[in-house]
Amino acid sequence: MATKKRASKGYRADRLKTAETKRVTEAPHTSCSPNDLRALAEAVVAKRRRDLAPMPEPDAQKLVHQLQVHQVELEMQNEELHRTQSALEEARDRYVDLYDFAPLALVTLSPAGEVLEANLAAASLLGLDRKALIHPKLTRFIPVESQDAFHLYCHQVLHSEVRQTGELTLKNATGGSLTVRLEGIAADDPNTRERHCRLSLTNITEHKETERRRDLTSALAALFAHKNSASEYLQAVVELIRQWSGSEALGIRLVNDAQEIPYESWAGFEPGFIDLESRLSLQRDACCCIRAITQAVESPDRTLLTPGGSYRCDNLHAFTEQITPQERARYRGNCVKFGFASVAVVPIHCREGILGAIHLADRRIGQFPPPVIEFVESLTPLIGEAIRRFQAEAELAKHRDHLEELVAQRTRELDAANEQLRTEVASREIAEEALLHAAEALKRSNLDLEQFGYVASHDLQEPLRAVAGFVRLLEHRFPEKLDAKMREYIAGAAEGATRMERLITDLLTFSRLSTEGSAFTPANLAAPLNVALRNLQFSILSANATVTIDPLPTASVDESQMVQLFQNLIANALKFRSEHAPQIHIGARSEEGRWVLWVRDNGIGIEPQYFERIFQVFQRLHTRNKYPGTGIGLAICKKIVERHGGQIWVESQPGLGSTFYFSLPGAPR
Ligand code: ADP
């Protein structure tokens, strides 16, 4: 400001002197005060009066007039000059104010880098009083490693006619680190003709920090897609956060199944430190790392705790000094032992809780200010989620391996079972083939047997008839020559022949069943039953038997064989009667798609152990004397029923009677 006032006065004196010298060339040409100027003017006038020759009155009057006009003119010029000077001073004041109070930091540097001018914003940015800024070099705020770049930049500004931009890291007087954007232009000093470097400095520290944080966040997010395992991922996370925070050492500890919190990944810690810390247990030990994970905060911890639940200490030595020895026992003290001053432990949050912690440590004091830790806290859900996913993937891979092993084992078992099955099928095929051959052989042999039975029975009948005829002839031709004994023998021979004939007839019937059967036709079973009853009419009457019949169904049958079937069963019911008059009932029912018919009597009954045997040929339970018969009747019944696709069986209680059942296919379901 003082310079400004001086300059404005100087300017006014120069202008006055110029006006005066137009007329008073002899006046001294130094800058004067108003009083000096007045004295000077008086002297000039007095000298002129002395120099002036006496002049006539009119000339004198004319001169006086001219002088008066000139004086007025001068007064008017003077006024104009005053106004211009005030406007100039006002403009200059405005410029100075604008310069001083501009929000942008402005500095002017000499070619040697000395600060010639600086505004208030520059002073506040660099953390010094404005006076203290002037004269020393600006490089005192620039870290050594950036000074070369700054000199180059200034050189470019001084040798260019256009504006130059650049970026610079500064350490201001309060120790704060700043990033500034530089805009510089060269300007010539009007007095000294020296080239100056005018710089504007914009503080872009926050902007830079936001950019760095954004870069870190996106780098962390991208990591998940690029890394194959949790360990690879965690190592990359350690490197990224360490680089971002400038932390000397950084590690990630995770809680394992044994509730220990080993370092999964780390950088910058000495191996001895990791050895000491790796077996730390959540249950057995006590320290910040543990309490950051369990969140079981203790009272001396409170000063260290951040609102986000992390532990943060700027100076561990000072902290341990200030707490009591008892309280000190709650800290393992390894960080202090290894010389770390700044320490932070940030819990890694995941949806379901805390998975572990990020441990930052540095030997310098105050390395982790709250904003740094707050930002690391904001990253932990992302890291936690990635860890969870890697763990889940590992678990899945384990299960997949196990599953694959199971599948392989099951495949091996199946292959073995298949092989065994193939062997079995092969041997079964061989057995079936053999069975088929055997069945065919049996069929052939059965046919042969039936043929033989038929031929034999047929051919036996003839000689039998001859024997019976000759015996009868003997009896009729020579009645007088036969004594009682002879007659008895002849009767025995005749009876044997008759029995033999019955046997042969039954065998013949039996063997004809399959060879000479008729085709099946639908018939109501009451018809063959009635024929059978008619055939047995005499026996029924003589046995005084009662026969009752339910309605019978219609089935597809060989009707004459059905007559035979009913006849054999009813004849047996009559033959094997008890002391009571026989009561015979014939009934039928539909059961699971087949007809079941039965012939029930109240005869002597059958012991259960004979239920199967009685259906075989020649199987009889009584002597011929007691109940006559050949033992073929039920075998014939069985063959007839089976030829019709049915079954035959008996239910009986000795002394209470028997029921013979047989089934025929074709009943509605
Ligand atoms: P047979 O009547 O000629 O002896 P079957 O083959 O008809 O031959 O019968 C075989 C045996 O079954 C008979 O000897 C008899 O012991 C027994 N049996 C058959 N039907 C009955 C019945 N209704 N009651 C008791 N026993 C019977």
PDB file of N, CA, C and O in Angstrom, residues 34-79:
ATOM      1  N   PRO A  34       2.712  20.976  -2.250  1.00  0.00           N
ATOM      2  CA  PRO A  34       1.911  22.113  -2.710  1.00  0.00           C
ATOM      3  C   PRO A  34       2.508  23.443  -2.231  1.00  0.00           C
ATOM      4  O   PRO A  34       2.535  24.418  -2.968  1.00  0.00           O
ATOM      5  N   ASN A  35       3.023  23.459  -0.958  1.00  0.00           N
ATOM      6  CA  ASN A  35       3.585  24.710  -0.428  1.00  0.00           C
ATOM      7  C   ASN A  35       4.839  25.125  -1.195  1.00  0.00           C
ATOM      8  O   ASN A  35       5.035  26.293  -1.544  1.00  0.00           O
ATOM      9  N   ASP A  36       5.663  24.078  -1.449  1.00  0.00           N
ATOM     10  CA  ASP A  36       6.879  24.349  -2.228  1.00  0.00           C
ATOM     11  C   ASP A  36       6.509  24.916  -3.581  1.00  0.00           C
ATOM     12  O   ASP A  36       7.124  25.850  -4.095  1.00  0.00           O
ATOM     13  N   LEU A  37       5.452  24.287  -4.166  1.00  0.00           N
ATOM     14  CA  LEU A  37       5.011  24.701  -5.504  1.00  0.00           C
ATOM     15  C   LEU A  37       4.570  26.158  -5.508  1.00  0.00           C
ATOM     16  O   LEU A  37       4.925  26.943  -6.400  1.00  0.00           O
ATOM     17  N   ARG A  38       3.832  26.531  -4.388  1.00  0.00           N
ATOM     18  CA  ARG A  38       3.333  27.916  -4.286  1.00  0.00           C
ATOM     19  C   ARG A  38       4.537  28.880  -4.214  1.00  0.00           C
ATOM     20  O   ARG A  38       4.587  29.902  -4.913  1.00  0.00           O
ATOM     21  N   ALA A  39       5.488  28.539  -3.370  1.00  0.00           N
ATOM     22  CA  ALA A  39       6.672  29.398  -3.209  1.00  0.00           C
ATOM     23  C   ALA A  39       7.415  29.568  -4.522  1.00  0.00           C
ATOM     24  O   ALA A  39       7.841  30.657  -4.890  1.00  0.00           O
ATOM     25  N   LEU A  40       7.494  28.422  -5.245  1.00  0.00           N
ATOM     26  CA  LEU A  40       8.161  28.438  -6.533  1.00  0.00           C
ATOM     27  C   LEU A  40       7.458  29.390  -7.499  1.00  0.00           C
ATOM     28  O   LEU A  40       8.100  30.211  -8.176  1.00  0.00           O
ATOM     29  N   ALA A  41       6.110  29.292  -7.519  1.00  0.00           N
ATOM     30  CA  ALA A  41       5.317  30.146  -8.420  1.00  0.00           C
ATOM     31  C   ALA A  41       5.514  31.613  -8.088  1.00  0.00           C
ATOM     32  O   ALA A  41       5.692  32.458  -8.972  1.00  0.00           O
ATOM     33  N   GLU A  42       5.491  31.926  -6.728  1.00  0.00           N
ATOM     34  CA  GLU A  42       5.667  33.321  -6.289  1.00  0.00           C
ATOM     35  C   GLU A  42       7.011  33.840  -6.794  1.00  0.00           C
ATOM     36  O   GLU A  42       7.125  34.958  -7.309  1.00  0.00           O
ATOM     37  N   ALA A  43       8.037  33.009  -6.685  1.00  0.00           N
ATOM     38  CA  ALA A  43       9.388  33.409  -7.094  1.00  0.00           C
ATOM     39  C   ALA A  43       9.448  33.715  -8.581  1.00  0.00           C
ATOM     40  O   ALA A  43      10.045  34.700  -9.012  1.00  0.00           O
ATOM     41  N   VAL A  44       8.752  32.838  -9.360  1.00  0.00           N
ATOM     42  CA  VAL A  44       8.741  33.021 -10.817  1.00  0.00           C
ATOM     43  C   VAL A  44       8.089  34.348 -11.173  1.00  0.00           C
ATOM     44  O   VAL A  44       8.614  35.138 -11.966  1.00  0.00           O
ATOM     45  N   VAL A  45       6.922  34.632 -10.493  1.00  0.00           N
ATOM     46  CA  VAL A  45       6.176  35.864 -10.798  1.00  0.00           C
ATOM     47  C   VAL A  45       7.037  37.079 -10.449  1.00  0.00           C
ATOM     48  O   VAL A  45       7.130  38.049 -11.212  1.00  0.00           O
ATOM     49  N   ALA A  46       7.680  37.019  -9.248  1.00  0.00           N
ATOM     50  CA  ALA A  46       8.497  38.150  -8.806  1.00  0.00           C
ATOM     51  C   ALA A  46       9.628  38.414  -9.795  1.00  0.00           C
ATOM     52  O   ALA A  46       9.902  39.563 -10.161  1.00  0.00           O
ATOM     53  N   LYS A  47      10.254  37.305 -10.267  1.00  0.00           N
ATOM     54  CA  LYS A  47      11.353  37.444 -11.230  1.00  0.00           C
ATOM     55  C   LYS A  47      10.861  38.099 -12.505  1.00  0.00           C
ATOM     56  O   LYS A  47      11.478  39.006 -13.081  1.00  0.00           O
ATOM     57  N   ARG A  48       9.653  37.652 -12.966  1.00  0.00           N
ATOM     58  CA  ARG A  48       9.116  38.201 -14.207  1.00  0.00           C
ATOM     59  C   ARG A  48       8.834  39.689 -14.060  1.00  0.00           C
ATOM     60  O   ARG A  48       9.067  40.470 -14.989  1.00  0.00           O
ATOM     61  N   ARG A  49       8.292  40.008 -12.815  1.00  0.00           N
ATOM     62  CA  ARG A  49       8.002  41.426 -12.607  1.00  0.00           C
ATOM     63  C   ARG A  49       9.277  42.240 -12.753  1.00  0.00           C
ATOM     64  O   ARG A  49       9.309  43.304 -13.355  1.00  0.00           O
ATOM     65  N   ARG A  50      10.350  41.667 -12.200  1.00  0.00           N
ATOM     66  CA  ARG A  50      11.616  42.379 -12.285  1.00  0.00           C
ATOM     67  C   ARG A  50      12.084  42.468 -13.717  1.00  0.00           C
ATOM     68  O   ARG A  50      12.585  43.490 -14.166  1.00  0.00           O
ATOM     69  N   ASP A  51      11.870  41.396 -14.436  1.00  0.00           N
ATOM     70  CA  ASP A  51      12.352  41.338 -15.820  1.00  0.00           C
ATOM     71  C   ASP A  51      11.484  42.166 -16.765  1.00  0.00           C
ATOM     72  O   ASP A  51      11.914  42.549 -17.839  1.00  0.00           O
ATOM     73  N   LEU A  52      10.236  42.326 -16.361  1.00  0.00           N
ATOM     74  CA  LEU A  52       9.314  43.006 -17.281  1.00  0.00           C
ATOM     75  C   LEU A  52       9.636  44.502 -17.380  1.00  0.00           C
ATOM     76  O   LEU A  52       9.819  45.173 -16.374  1.00  0.00           O
ATOM     77  N   ALA A  53       9.684  44.956 -18.610  1.00  0.00           N
ATOM     78  CA  ALA A  53       9.835  46.408 -18.815  1.00  0.00           C
ATOM     79  C   ALA A  53       8.498  47.053 -18.558  1.00  0.00           C
ATOM     80  O   ALA A  53       7.461  46.401 -18.736  1.00  0.00           O
ATOM     81  N   PRO A  54       8.520  48.338 -18.057  1.00  0.00           N
ATOM     82  CA  PRO A  54       7.225  48.980 -17.821  1.00  0.00           C
ATOM     83  C   PRO A  54       6.449  48.999 -19.135  1.00  0.00           C
ATOM     84  O   PRO A  54       6.998  49.191 -20.213  1.00  0.00           O
ATOM     85  N   MET A  55       5.200  48.583 -19.034  1.00  0.00           N
ATOM     86  CA  MET A  55       4.378  48.517 -20.245  1.00  0.00           C
ATOM     87  C   MET A  55       3.205  49.471 -20.137  1.00  0.00           C
ATOM     88  O   MET A  55       2.780  49.786 -19.030  1.00  0.00           O
ATOM     89  N   PRO A  56       2.731  49.902 -21.285  1.00  0.00           N
ATOM     90  CA  PRO A  56       1.572  50.805 -21.264  1.00  0.00           C
ATOM     91  C   PRO A  56       0.385  50.125 -20.617  1.00  0.00           C
ATOM     92  O   PRO A  56       0.286  48.904 -20.594  1.00  0.00           O
ATOM     93  N   GLU A  57      -0.504  50.977 -20.095  1.00  0.00           N
ATOM     94  CA  GLU A  57      -1.677  50.514 -19.329  1.00  0.00           C
ATOM     95  C   GLU A  57      -2.509  49.495 -20.083  1.00  0.00           C
ATOM     96  O   GLU A  57      -2.834  48.438 -19.533  1.00  0.00           O
ATOM     97  N   PRO A  58      -2.838  49.760 -21.381  1.00  0.00           N
ATOM     98  CA  PRO A  58      -3.716  48.773 -22.073  1.00  0.00           C
ATOM     99  C   PRO A  58      -3.038  47.421 -22.185  1.00  0.00           C
ATOM    100  O   PRO A  58      -3.676  46.406 -21.968  1.00  0.00           O
ATOM    101  N   ASP A  59      -1.749  47.466 -22.461  1.00  0.00           N
ATOM    102  CA  ASP A  59      -1.063  46.162 -22.586  1.00  0.00           C
ATOM    103  C   ASP A  59      -1.066  45.415 -21.257  1.00  0.00           C
ATOM    104  O   ASP A  59      -1.289  44.204 -21.201  1.00  0.00           O
ATOM    105  N   ALA A  60      -0.838  46.249 -20.215  1.00  0.00           N
ATOM    106  CA  ALA A  60      -0.820  45.616 -18.878  1.00  0.00           C
ATOM    107  C   ALA A  60      -2.164  44.987 -18.545  1.00  0.00           C
ATOM    108  O   ALA A  60      -2.255  43.870 -18.049  1.00  0.00           O
ATOM    109  N   GLN A  61      -3.192  45.732 -18.883  1.00  0.00           N
ATOM    110  CA  GLN A  61      -4.543  45.199 -18.585  1.00  0.00           C
ATOM    111  C   GLN A  61      -4.803  43.902 -19.380  1.00  0.00           C
ATOM    112  O   GLN A  61      -5.369  42.931 -18.888  1.00  0.00           O
ATOM    113  N   LYS A  62      -4.334  43.946 -20.653  1.00  0.00           N
ATOM    114  CA  LYS A  62      -4.535  42.773 -21.524  1.00  0.00           C
ATOM    115  C   LYS A  62      -3.816  41.541 -20.949  1.00  0.00           C
ATOM    116  O   LYS A  62      -4.341  40.435 -20.889  1.00  0.00           O
ATOM    117  N   LEU A  63      -2.586  41.858 -20.463  1.00  0.00           N
ATOM    118  CA  LEU A  63      -1.794  40.762 -19.882  1.00  0.00           C
ATOM    119  C   LEU A  63      -2.448  40.183 -18.633  1.00  0.00           C
ATOM    120  O   LEU A  63      -2.538  38.976 -18.449  1.00  0.00           O
ATOM    121  N   VAL A  64      -2.940  41.135 -17.788  1.00  0.00           N
ATOM    122  CA  VAL A  64      -3.618  40.686 -16.555  1.00  0.00           C
ATOM    123  C   VAL A  64      -4.798  39.786 -16.912  1.00  0.00           C
ATOM    124  O   VAL A  64      -5.020  38.730 -16.318  1.00  0.00           O
ATOM    125  N   HIS A  65      -5.545  40.227 -17.973  1.00  0.00           N
ATOM    126  CA  HIS A  65      -6.707  39.425 -18.379  1.00  0.00           C
ATOM    127  C   HIS A  65      -6.280  38.013 -18.804  1.00  0.00           C
ATOM    128  O   HIS A  65      -6.858  37.004 -18.389  1.00  0.00           O
ATOM    129  N   GLN A  66      -5.191  38.049 -19.635  1.00  0.00           N
ATOM    130  CA  GLN A  66      -4.727  36.734 -20.101  1.00  0.00           C
ATOM    131  C   GLN A  66      -4.297  35.846 -18.936  1.00  0.00           C
ATOM    132  O   GLN A  66      -4.581  34.659 -18.892  1.00  0.00           O
ATOM    133  N   LEU A  67      -3.647  36.483 -17.989  1.00  0.00           N
ATOM    134  CA  LEU A  67      -3.195  35.715 -16.822  1.00  0.00           C
ATOM    135  C   LEU A  67      -4.357  35.140 -16.024  1.00  0.00           C
ATOM    136  O   LEU A  67      -4.340  34.003 -15.575  1.00  0.00           O
ATOM    137  N   GLN A  68      -5.386  35.999 -15.899  1.00  0.00           N
ATOM    138  CA  GLN A  68      -6.557  35.526 -15.139  1.00  0.00           C
ATOM    139  C   GLN A  68      -7.205  34.317 -15.842  1.00  0.00           C
ATOM    140  O   GLN A  68      -7.563  33.316 -15.211  1.00  0.00           O
ATOM    141  N   VAL A  69      -7.346  34.414 -17.174  1.00  0.00           N
ATOM    142  CA  VAL A  69      -7.952  33.302 -17.940  1.00  0.00           C
ATOM    143  C   VAL A  69      -7.106  32.036 -17.764  1.00  0.00           C
ATOM    144  O   VAL A  69      -7.609  30.937 -17.521  1.00  0.00           O
ATOM    145  N   HIS A  70      -5.801  32.294 -17.872  1.00  0.00           N
ATOM    146  CA  HIS A  70      -4.912  31.152 -17.744  1.00  0.00           C
ATOM    147  C   HIS A  70      -5.011  30.486 -16.380  1.00  0.00           C
ATOM    148  O   HIS A  70      -5.017  29.256 -16.261  1.00  0.00           O
ATOM    149  N   GLN A  71      -5.175  31.366 -15.398  1.00  0.00           N
ATOM    150  CA  GLN A  71      -5.293  30.837 -14.030  1.00  0.00           C
ATOM    151  C   GLN A  71      -6.536  29.956 -13.896  1.00  0.00           C
ATOM    152  O   GLN A  71      -6.495  28.864 -13.325  1.00  0.00           O
ATOM    153  N   VAL A  72      -7.655  30.490 -14.428  1.00  0.00           N
ATOM    154  CA  VAL A  72      -8.909  29.702 -14.339  1.00  0.00           C
ATOM    155  C   VAL A  72      -8.728  28.356 -15.061  1.00  0.00           C
ATOM    156  O   VAL A  72      -9.119  27.297 -14.577  1.00  0.00           O
ATOM    157  N   GLU A  73      -8.089  28.508 -16.246  1.00  0.00           N
ATOM    158  CA  GLU A  73      -7.865  27.277 -17.023  1.00  0.00           C
ATOM    159  C   GLU A  73      -7.054  26.260 -16.215  1.00  0.00           C
ATOM    160  O   GLU A  73      -7.367  25.072 -16.145  1.00  0.00           O
ATOM    161  N   LEU A  74      -6.032  26.803 -15.544  1.00  0.00           N
ATOM    162  CA  LEU A  74      -5.192  25.929 -14.721  1.00  0.00           C
ATOM    163  C   LEU A  74      -5.978  25.286 -13.585  1.00  0.00           C
ATOM    164  O   LEU A  74      -5.836  24.091 -13.291  1.00  0.00           O
ATOM    165  N   GLU A  75      -6.822  26.117 -12.974  1.00  0.00           N
ATOM    166  CA  GLU A  75      -7.635  25.585 -11.869  1.00  0.00           C
ATOM    167  C   GLU A  75      -8.531  24.426 -12.361  1.00  0.00           C
ATOM    168  O   GLU A  75      -8.690  23.403 -11.691  1.00  0.00           O
ATOM    169  N   MET A  76      -9.110  24.637 -13.552  1.00  0.00           N
ATOM    170  CA  MET A  76      -9.987  23.598 -14.089  1.00  0.00           C
ATOM    171  C   MET A  76      -9.195  22.308 -14.392  1.00  0.00           C
ATOM    172  O   MET A  76      -9.624  21.195 -14.114  1.00  0.00           O
ATOM    173  N   GLN A  77      -7.992  22.533 -14.957  1.00  0.00           N
ATOM    174  CA  GLN A  77      -7.148  21.361 -15.259  1.00  0.00           C
ATOM    175  C   GLN A  77      -6.778  20.617 -13.971  1.00  0.00           C
ATOM    176  O   GLN A  77      -6.777  19.386 -13.900  1.00  0.00           O
ATOM    177  N   ASN A  78      -6.503  21.447 -12.956  1.00  0.00           N
ATOM    178  CA  ASN A  78      -6.136  20.867 -11.660  1.00  0.00           C
ATOM    179  C   ASN A  78      -7.256  19.979 -11.105  1.00  0.00           C
ATOM    180  O   ASN A  78      -7.040  18.874 -10.628  1.00  0.00           O
ATOM    181  N   GLU A  79      -8.470  20.507 -11.214  1.00  0.00           N
ATOM    182  CA  GLU A  79      -9.628  19.745 -10.728  1.00  0.00           C
ATOM    183  C   GLU A  79      -9.761  18.398 -11.459  1.00  0.00           C
ATOM    184  O   GLU A  79      -9.983  17.352 -10.869  1.00  0.00           O
TER     185      GLU A  79
END
